[in-house]
Structure formats: C-alpha cells, structure tokens
Amino acid sequence: MILNVDSGETINRSIRVINDNEISLNITLFPSGDFENEINIIDKSFILGPGDEKNARFNLKLEEPGKY
C-alpha cells in the first residue's frame, strides 16, 4: 500500500483478509516495524469462517508529509 500524507493528516484505510481455508480461523492483527506507534488497528481480532472475508480497518497518523 502506498500512501501520500500531508503533515499531521490521519489516514483511514482497511486491508481485506480472506479465509480461503475449509476451517474457521482466529485472526489477530498487530502493528510492527517503522510505523508501529503511528498505526491504530480498529479490527484487531476476529474470526473468519470458511470462505469469509473482512475489511480490517486501521488508521495511521504521520507528522511528516510524504509518500509512504
């Protein structure tokens, strides 16, 4: 994902998580790396049944403008 951010802007996005298995899955999302402290994951933990999908929401606030 590439994001263009203005100074102090909060970006609201989601990533699509798909369970293409034949069993239910417990999904847990957590931030790591360079932006670990700037990411707030809204949908941190959920269960996906077989064939289910979910848009897991998060927001990101960066103080420095730029392309990330």
Coordinates of C-alpha atoms in Angstrom, one line a residue:
M1 CA 0.0 0.0 0.0
I2 CA 1.4 3.4 -0.9
L3 CA 0.1 6.5 1.0
N4 CA 0.6 10.2 0.2
V5 CA 0.3 12.0 3.5
D6 CA 0.1 15.7 4.4
S7 CA 1.6 16.9 7.7
G8 CA -0.4 15.7 10.7
E9 CA -3.0 14.0 8.5
T10 CA -4.9 10.9 9.7
I11 CA -5.4 8.3 7.1
N12 CA -8.3 5.8 7.5
R13 CA -7.9 2.6 5.5
S14 CA -8.6 -1.1 5.5
I15 CA -7.0 -4.3 4.3
R16 CA -9.1 -7.2 3.0
V17 CA -8.5 -10.5 4.9
I18 CA -9.8 -13.6 3.1
N19 CA -10.1 -17.1 4.6
D20 CA -9.8 -19.5 1.7
N21 CA -9.4 -22.5 4.0
E22 CA -12.1 -25.1 4.9
I23 CA -12.0 -24.3 8.6
S24 CA -12.7 -21.2 10.7
L25 CA -9.7 -19.0 11.6
N26 CA -9.0 -16.7 14.5
I27 CA -7.3 -13.6 13.1
T28 CA -5.2 -11.2 15.1
L29 CA -3.6 -8.2 13.6
F30 CA -0.9 -6.1 15.2
P31 CA 1.4 -3.3 14.0
S32 CA 5.2 -3.7 13.7
G33 CA 8.1 -2.1 12.1
D34 CA 8.7 1.6 11.3
F35 CA 5.2 2.8 11.9
E36 CA 4.3 0.6 14.9
N37 CA 3.5 3.6 17.1
E38 CA 1.6 5.5 14.5
I39 CA -0.9 2.8 13.5
N40 CA -4.2 2.2 15.3
I41 CA -5.8 -1.1 14.3
I42 CA -9.5 -0.9 14.8
D43 CA -10.3 -4.6 13.9
K44 CA -7.6 -6.2 15.9
S45 CA -9.1 -9.7 16.4
F46 CA -11.9 -11.5 14.7
I47 CA -13.0 -15.0 13.5
L48 CA -13.5 -15.8 9.8
G49 CA -15.5 -18.8 8.8
P50 CA -14.6 -20.8 5.7
G51 CA -14.8 -18.6 2.6
D52 CA -15.5 -15.5 4.6
E53 CA -13.7 -12.1 4.2
K54 CA -13.5 -8.9 6.2
N55 CA -12.1 -5.4 5.6
A56 CA -10.0 -4.9 8.7
R57 CA -9.9 -1.2 9.4
F58 CA -6.9 0.8 10.7
N59 CA -5.9 4.5 10.9
L60 CA -2.5 6.0 10.6
K61 CA -1.3 9.4 11.7
L62 CA 2.1 10.7 10.5
E63 CA 3.6 14.0 11.4
E64 CA 5.9 14.3 8.4
P65 CA 4.4 14.8 5.0
G66 CA 5.5 12.4 2.2
K67 CA 4.9 9.3 0.3
Y68 CA 4.9 6.1 2.4

